[in-house]
Each structure stands twice: as C-alpha cells, then as structure tokens.
Tab-separated table of C-alpha atoms and ligand atoms in Angstrom:
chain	number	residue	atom	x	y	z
A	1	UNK	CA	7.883	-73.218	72.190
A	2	UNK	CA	8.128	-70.143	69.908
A	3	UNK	CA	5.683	-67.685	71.022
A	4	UNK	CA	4.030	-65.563	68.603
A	5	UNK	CA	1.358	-62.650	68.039
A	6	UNK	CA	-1.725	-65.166	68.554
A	7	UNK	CA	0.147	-65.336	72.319
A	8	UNK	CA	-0.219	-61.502	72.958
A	9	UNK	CA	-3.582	-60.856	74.549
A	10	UNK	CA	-3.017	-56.699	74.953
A	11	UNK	CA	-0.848	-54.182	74.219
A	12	UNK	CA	-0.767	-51.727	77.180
A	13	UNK	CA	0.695	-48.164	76.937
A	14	UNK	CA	0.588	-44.970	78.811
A	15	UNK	CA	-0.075	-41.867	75.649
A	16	UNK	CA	2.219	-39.687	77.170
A	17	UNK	CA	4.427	-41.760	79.976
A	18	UNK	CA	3.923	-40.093	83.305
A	19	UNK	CA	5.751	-40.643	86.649
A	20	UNK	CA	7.741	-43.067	86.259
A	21	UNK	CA	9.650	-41.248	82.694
A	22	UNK	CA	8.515	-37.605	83.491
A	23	UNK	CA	6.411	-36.505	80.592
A	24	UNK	CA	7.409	-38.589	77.332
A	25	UNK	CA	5.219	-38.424	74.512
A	26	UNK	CA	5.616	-41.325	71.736
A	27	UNK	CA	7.676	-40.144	68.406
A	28	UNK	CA	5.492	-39.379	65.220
A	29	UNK	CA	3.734	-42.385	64.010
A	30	UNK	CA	4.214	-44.573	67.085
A	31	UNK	CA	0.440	-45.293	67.953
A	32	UNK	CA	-0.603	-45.822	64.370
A	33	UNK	CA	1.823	-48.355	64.031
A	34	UNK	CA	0.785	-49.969	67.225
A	35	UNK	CA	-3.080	-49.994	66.166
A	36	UNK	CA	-1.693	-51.142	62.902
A	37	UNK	CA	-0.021	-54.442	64.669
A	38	UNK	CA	-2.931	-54.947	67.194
A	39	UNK	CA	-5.398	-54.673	64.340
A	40	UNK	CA	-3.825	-57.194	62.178
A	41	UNK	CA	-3.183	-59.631	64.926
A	42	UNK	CA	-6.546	-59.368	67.227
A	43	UNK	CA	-4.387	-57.412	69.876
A	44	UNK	CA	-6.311	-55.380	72.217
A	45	UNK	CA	-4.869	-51.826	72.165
A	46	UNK	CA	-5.180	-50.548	76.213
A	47	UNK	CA	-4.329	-47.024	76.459
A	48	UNK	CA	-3.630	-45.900	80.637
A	49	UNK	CA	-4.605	-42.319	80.603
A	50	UNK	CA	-5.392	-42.071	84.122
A	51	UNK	CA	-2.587	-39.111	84.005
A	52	UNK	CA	-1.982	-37.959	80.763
A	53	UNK	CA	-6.386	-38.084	80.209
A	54	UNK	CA	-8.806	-35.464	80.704
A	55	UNK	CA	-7.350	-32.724	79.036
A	56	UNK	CA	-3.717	-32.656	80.490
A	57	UNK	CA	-2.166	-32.897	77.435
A	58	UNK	CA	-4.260	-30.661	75.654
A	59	UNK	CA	-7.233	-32.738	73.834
A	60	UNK	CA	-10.283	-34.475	76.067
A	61	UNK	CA	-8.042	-37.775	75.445
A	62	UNK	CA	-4.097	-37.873	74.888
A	63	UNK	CA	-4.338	-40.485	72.299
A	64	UNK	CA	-6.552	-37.702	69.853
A	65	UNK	CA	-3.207	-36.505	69.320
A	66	UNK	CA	-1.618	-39.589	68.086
A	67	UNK	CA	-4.705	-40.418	65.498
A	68	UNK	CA	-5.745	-43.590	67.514
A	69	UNK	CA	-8.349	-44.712	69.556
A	70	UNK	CA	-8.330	-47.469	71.682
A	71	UNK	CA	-9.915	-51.104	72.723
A	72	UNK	CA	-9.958	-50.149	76.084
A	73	UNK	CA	-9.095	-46.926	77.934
A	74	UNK	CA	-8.381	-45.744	81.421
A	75	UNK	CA	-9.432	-42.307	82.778
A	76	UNK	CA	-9.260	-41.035	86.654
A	77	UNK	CA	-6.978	-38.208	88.426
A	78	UNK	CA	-8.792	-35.436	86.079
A	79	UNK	CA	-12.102	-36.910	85.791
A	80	UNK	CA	-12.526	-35.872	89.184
A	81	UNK	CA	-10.047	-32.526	89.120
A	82	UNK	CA	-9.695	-33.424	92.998
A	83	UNK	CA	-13.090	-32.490	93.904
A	84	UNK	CA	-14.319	-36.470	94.521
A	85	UNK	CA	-12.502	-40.204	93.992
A	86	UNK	CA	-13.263	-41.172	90.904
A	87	UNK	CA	-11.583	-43.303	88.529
A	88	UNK	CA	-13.417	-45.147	85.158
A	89	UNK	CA	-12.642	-47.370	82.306
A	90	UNK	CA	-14.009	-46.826	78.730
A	91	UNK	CA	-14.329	-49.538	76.180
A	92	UNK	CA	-15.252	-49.533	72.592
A	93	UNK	CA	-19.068	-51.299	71.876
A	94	UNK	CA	-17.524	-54.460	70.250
A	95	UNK	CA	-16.145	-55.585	74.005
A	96	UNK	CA	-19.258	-54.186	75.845
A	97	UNK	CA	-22.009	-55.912	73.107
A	98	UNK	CA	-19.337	-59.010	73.648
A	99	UNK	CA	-20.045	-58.931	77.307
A	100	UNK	CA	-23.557	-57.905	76.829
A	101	UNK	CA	-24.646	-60.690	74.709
A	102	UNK	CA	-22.602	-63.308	76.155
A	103	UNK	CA	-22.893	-63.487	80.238
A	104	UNK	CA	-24.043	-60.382	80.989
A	105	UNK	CA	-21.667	-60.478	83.442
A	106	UNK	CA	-18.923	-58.297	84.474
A	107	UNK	CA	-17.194	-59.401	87.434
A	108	UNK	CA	-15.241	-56.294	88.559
A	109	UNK	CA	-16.523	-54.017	91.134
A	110	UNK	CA	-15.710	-51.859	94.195
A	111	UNK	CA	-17.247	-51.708	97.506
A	112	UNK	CA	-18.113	-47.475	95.906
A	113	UNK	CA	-18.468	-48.472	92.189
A	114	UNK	CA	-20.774	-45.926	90.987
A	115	UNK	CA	-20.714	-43.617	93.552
A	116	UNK	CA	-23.570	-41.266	92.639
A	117	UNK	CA	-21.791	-38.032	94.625
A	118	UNK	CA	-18.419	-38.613	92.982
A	119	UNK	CA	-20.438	-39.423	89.615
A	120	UNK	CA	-22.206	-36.164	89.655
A	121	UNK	CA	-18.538	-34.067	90.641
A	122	UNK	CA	-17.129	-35.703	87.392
A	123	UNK	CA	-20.120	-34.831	85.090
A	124	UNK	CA	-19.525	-31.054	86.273
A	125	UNK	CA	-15.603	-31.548	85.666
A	126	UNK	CA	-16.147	-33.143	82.151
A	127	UNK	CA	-19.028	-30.499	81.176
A	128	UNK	CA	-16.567	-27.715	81.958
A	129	UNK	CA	-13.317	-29.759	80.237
A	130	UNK	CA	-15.847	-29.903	77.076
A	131	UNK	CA	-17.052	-26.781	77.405
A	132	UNK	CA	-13.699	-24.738	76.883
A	133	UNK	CA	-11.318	-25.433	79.409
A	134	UNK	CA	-9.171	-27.873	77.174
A	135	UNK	CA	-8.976	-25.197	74.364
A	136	UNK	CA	-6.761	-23.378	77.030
A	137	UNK	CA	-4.612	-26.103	77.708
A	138	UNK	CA	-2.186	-25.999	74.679
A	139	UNK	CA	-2.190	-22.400	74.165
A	140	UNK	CA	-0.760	-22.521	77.845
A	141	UNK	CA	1.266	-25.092	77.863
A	142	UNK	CA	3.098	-23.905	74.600
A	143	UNK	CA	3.556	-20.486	77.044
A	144	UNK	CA	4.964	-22.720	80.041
A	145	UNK	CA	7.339	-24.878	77.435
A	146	UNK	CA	8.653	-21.619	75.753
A	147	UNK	CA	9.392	-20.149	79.690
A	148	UNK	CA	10.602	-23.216	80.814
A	149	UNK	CA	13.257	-23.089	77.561
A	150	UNK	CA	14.384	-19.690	78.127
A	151	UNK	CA	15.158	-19.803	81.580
A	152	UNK	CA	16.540	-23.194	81.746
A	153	UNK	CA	17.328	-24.511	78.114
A	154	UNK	CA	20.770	-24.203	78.645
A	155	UNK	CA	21.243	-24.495	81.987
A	156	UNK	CA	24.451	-26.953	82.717
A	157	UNK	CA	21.952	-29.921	84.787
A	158	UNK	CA	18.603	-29.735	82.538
A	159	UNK	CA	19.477	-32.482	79.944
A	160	UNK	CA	15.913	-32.279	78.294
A	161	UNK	CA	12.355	-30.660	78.987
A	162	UNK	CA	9.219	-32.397	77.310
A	163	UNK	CA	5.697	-33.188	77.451
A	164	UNK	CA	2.146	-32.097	75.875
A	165	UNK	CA	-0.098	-29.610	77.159
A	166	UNK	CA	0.088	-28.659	80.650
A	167	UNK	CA	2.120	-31.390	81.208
A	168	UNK	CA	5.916	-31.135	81.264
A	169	UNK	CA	9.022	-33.046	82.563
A	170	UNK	CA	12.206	-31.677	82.831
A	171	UNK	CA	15.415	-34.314	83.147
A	172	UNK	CA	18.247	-33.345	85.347
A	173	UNK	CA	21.389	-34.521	84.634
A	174	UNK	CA	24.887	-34.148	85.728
A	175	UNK	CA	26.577	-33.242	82.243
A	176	UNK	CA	23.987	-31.354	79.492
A	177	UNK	CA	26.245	-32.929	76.811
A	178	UNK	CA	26.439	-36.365	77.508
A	179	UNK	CA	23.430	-36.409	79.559
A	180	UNK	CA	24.258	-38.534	82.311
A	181	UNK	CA	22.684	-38.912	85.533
A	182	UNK	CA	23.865	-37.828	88.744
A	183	UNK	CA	24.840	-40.395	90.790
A	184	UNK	CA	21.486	-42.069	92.552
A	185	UNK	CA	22.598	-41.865	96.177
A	186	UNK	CA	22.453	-37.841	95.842
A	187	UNK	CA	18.739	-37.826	95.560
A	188	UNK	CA	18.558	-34.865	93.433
A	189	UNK	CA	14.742	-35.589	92.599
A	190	UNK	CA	14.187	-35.263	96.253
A	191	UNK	CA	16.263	-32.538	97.063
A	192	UNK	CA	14.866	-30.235	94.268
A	193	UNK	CA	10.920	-31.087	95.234
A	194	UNK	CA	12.101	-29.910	98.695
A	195	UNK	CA	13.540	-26.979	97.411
A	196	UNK	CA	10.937	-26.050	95.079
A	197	UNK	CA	8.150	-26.371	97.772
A	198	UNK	CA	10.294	-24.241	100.279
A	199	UNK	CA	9.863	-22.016	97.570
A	200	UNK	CA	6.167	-22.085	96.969
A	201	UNK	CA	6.043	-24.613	94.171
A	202	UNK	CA	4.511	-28.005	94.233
A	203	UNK	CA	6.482	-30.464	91.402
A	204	UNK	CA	6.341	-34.009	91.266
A	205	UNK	CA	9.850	-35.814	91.709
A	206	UNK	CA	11.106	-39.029	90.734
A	207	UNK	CA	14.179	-41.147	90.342
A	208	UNK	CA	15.404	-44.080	88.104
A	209	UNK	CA	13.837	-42.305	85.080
A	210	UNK	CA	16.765	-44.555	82.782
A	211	UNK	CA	16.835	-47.938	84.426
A	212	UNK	CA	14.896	-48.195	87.420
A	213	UNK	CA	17.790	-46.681	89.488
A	214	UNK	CA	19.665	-44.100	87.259
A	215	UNK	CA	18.106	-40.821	86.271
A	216	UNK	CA	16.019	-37.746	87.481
A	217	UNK	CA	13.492	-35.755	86.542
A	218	UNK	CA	10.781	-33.547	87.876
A	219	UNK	CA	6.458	-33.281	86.767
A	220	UNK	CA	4.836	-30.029	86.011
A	221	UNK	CA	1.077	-30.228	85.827
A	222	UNK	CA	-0.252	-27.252	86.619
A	223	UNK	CA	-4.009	-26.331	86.971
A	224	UNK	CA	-5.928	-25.610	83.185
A	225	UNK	CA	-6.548	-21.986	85.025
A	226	UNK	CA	-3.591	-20.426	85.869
A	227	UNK	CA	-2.228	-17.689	84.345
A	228	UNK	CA	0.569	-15.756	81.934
A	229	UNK	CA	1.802	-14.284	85.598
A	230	UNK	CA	1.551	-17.889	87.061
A	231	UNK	CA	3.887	-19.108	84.481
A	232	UNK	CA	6.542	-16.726	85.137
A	233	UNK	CA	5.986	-17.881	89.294
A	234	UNK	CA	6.865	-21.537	88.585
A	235	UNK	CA	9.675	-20.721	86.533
A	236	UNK	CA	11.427	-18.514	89.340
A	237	UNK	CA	10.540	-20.789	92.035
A	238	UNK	CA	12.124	-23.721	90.009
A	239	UNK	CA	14.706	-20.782	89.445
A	240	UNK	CA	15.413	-20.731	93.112
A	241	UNK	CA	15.260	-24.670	93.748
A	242	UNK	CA	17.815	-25.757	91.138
A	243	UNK	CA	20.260	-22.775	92.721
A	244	UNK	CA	19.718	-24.357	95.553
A	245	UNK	CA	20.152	-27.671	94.743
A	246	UNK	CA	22.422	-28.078	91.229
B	1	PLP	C1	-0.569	-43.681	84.599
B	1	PLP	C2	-1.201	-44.187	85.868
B	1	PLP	N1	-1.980	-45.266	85.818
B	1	PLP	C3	-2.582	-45.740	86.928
B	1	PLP	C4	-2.404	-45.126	88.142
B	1	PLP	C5	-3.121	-45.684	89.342
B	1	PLP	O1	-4.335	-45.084	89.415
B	1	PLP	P1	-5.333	-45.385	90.621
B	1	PLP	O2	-4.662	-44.875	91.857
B	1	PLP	O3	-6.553	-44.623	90.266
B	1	PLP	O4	-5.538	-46.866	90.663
B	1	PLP	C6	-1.602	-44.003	88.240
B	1	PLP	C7	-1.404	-43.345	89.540
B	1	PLP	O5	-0.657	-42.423	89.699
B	1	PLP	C8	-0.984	-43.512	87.068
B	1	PLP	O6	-0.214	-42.420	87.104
C-alpha cells in the first residue's frame, strides 16, 4: 500500500540542528515551505528547540528567524541557563482547547512536573532573556563568527564554520578542498575537546557529523555575557588545540 500525506502524523525538526550536525541552520525558505506542506495536509509542524531555543541563536525562539511558528514546540537547556532542571513543551491553543474540550486529559507527567523551585529559576531566566539579554546575542555572535573566520577560515582542516547567534560549529576535515573527513578511528572530535580544555576552553565534540560514522565537528555556545576580550580567548585556545591536534 502506497502511503501518502494523510499517513504523516508530524513533521519533526530541530531550527538550527545541534549535536549531532554541529550548528546547521536550514537554507532560505526551508521552514515556510515545510509549514506550507504541513498546512495543506493537516501535518503537525514539531519544532525541537531544546538547544537551539531560548535565545541561542539570537531571537527568544530559533524558528522567529525562519518566519514560522509551530504546532508544537520544545524548550529546555536555556530555560533554565543551568541554574535548575527544567525542560517544557509549548503548543499552539487549537491542540490545548482540543485537549481541553475533549478529555481533559493529558496523560504525560513526571514524578517533578511542575516543580515550583525550578519554575520560579526559569521565570527569572526568561524575564532577563526578554528583558535584553537576547538583543546581545547576535551582535556577539556576528563578533565570534567574524573571529572565528579570520583566524581559522583558511586553515588547511576547517572545511566549514556555521551557526546563528551564539551558536557555532566548525567542521574539521582532512582536505579544505574536497572536504573529506578524517578517517573515524583518529578521533579527531575527541582529541581536539581534550586539547581545547587543556587549554582552558570548554567545546562540545562530536563524530559521524556525514553518516553516522564519517565526519567531525566541534559546538561553540558560549554564555549571552561574555565579552569582545572573551572572544579573542576562545579563538586562541581553539588556536592552541587544533596545533595540537591537526
Ligand atoms: C535538540 C535536543 N533535543 C532533545 C534533547 C534531550 O533533552 P532532554 O535531556 O531535556 O530530554 C537534547 C539533549 O541534548 C537536544 O540537544
């Protein structure tokens, strides 16, 4: 049997794909097109912004920047900037008044769900995200992109750098031009997180960026707070890790 749209419950998509592709935002138009499908077909649209949320990329909500909104939305590691556990899921009022008026019932819960302490951390963290810190966050990361492309644009193993915000990947490869990986067993990703932390920076490795086993990169996401003279610290600790290690 031929499968088609009236199948396809959800469409689920990371904004700007984290871990596991270091920092990709979607080309031009990509979201809009998605809504576009969803909308036509009665698709749920699920964005995951659990990392690429909460300001990261530079607006309250990565998928501002794409023009979309969605069915159903995921928010956590900056909704609690560290200080508590907290993790939440937003949905438009067409699925909550569909819930509402139908059982009532929402069977999903945690043994915490609604932890009052962690609750009241987050509304601190979101009044200061709306009150001014996410302004900083693209004027910043533009800063960190244009350091990170000076020192390292054409440096012979960086086969791309990317992201949104204050939230940038940089691939390394073994050959800039033809931008293939090293080979896996070397554990570059490893090596250079070692390296960089030896050197006083915290990254965020990870390997089989291409196919689940090929391909390196490396996560920046530095605090919305740090500053011009921070910048030029993470690029000459990365400086020192990838002379280390490419
Ligand atoms: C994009 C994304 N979604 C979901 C998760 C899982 O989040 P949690 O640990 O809050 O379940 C992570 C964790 O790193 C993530 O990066």
């Amino acid at each position: 049997q031929r499968l088609g749209p009236e199948n396809v419950m959800a469409f689920v998509a990371e904004p700007v794909v984290g871990a596991t592709a270091g920092a990709v935002p979607p080309v031009d138009g990509y979201f809009k097109r998605i809504r576009e499908i969803c909308d036509a077909n009665g698709i749920l649209l699920i964005l995951d912004e659990v990392m690429c949320g909460m300001g990261r990329t530079g607006t309250l909500f990565a998928c501002e920047q794409d023009g979309v909104t969605a069915d159903i939305l995921a928010i956590a590691k900056g909704l609690g900037a560290g200080y508590q556990p907290i993790g939440a899921m937003l949905c438009s009022g067409k699925i909550y008044e569909a819930i509402e008026n139908g059982s009532g019932f929402f069977q999903h819960g945690h043994t915490y769900i609604g932890h009052p302490t962690a609750c009241a951390a987050s509304l601190a963290v979101l009044r200061k995200l709306t009150g001014g810190l996410v302004d900083q966050v693209n004027p910043l990361g533009n800063m960190l992109d244009g350091a990170l492309r000076d020192a390292f644009g054409q440096h012979p193993h960086i086969g791309d750098i990317r992201g949104r915000g204050l939230f940038r990947g940089m691939e390394i490869v073994e050959d800039r031009d033809t931008k293939a990986p090293f080979d896996p067993k070397r554990g570059v990703n490893k090596a250079l997180k070692k390296a960089a932390f030896e050197a006083g920076l915290a990254c965020y490795p990870m390997g089989g960026t291409i196919d689940g086993v090929r391909g390196d990169h490396i996560l920046l996401a530095p605090p919305f707070i740090m500053t011009e003279a921070q910048i030029g610290e993470v690029v000459d600790k990365l400086a020192v890790a990838f002379k280390k290690e490419l």
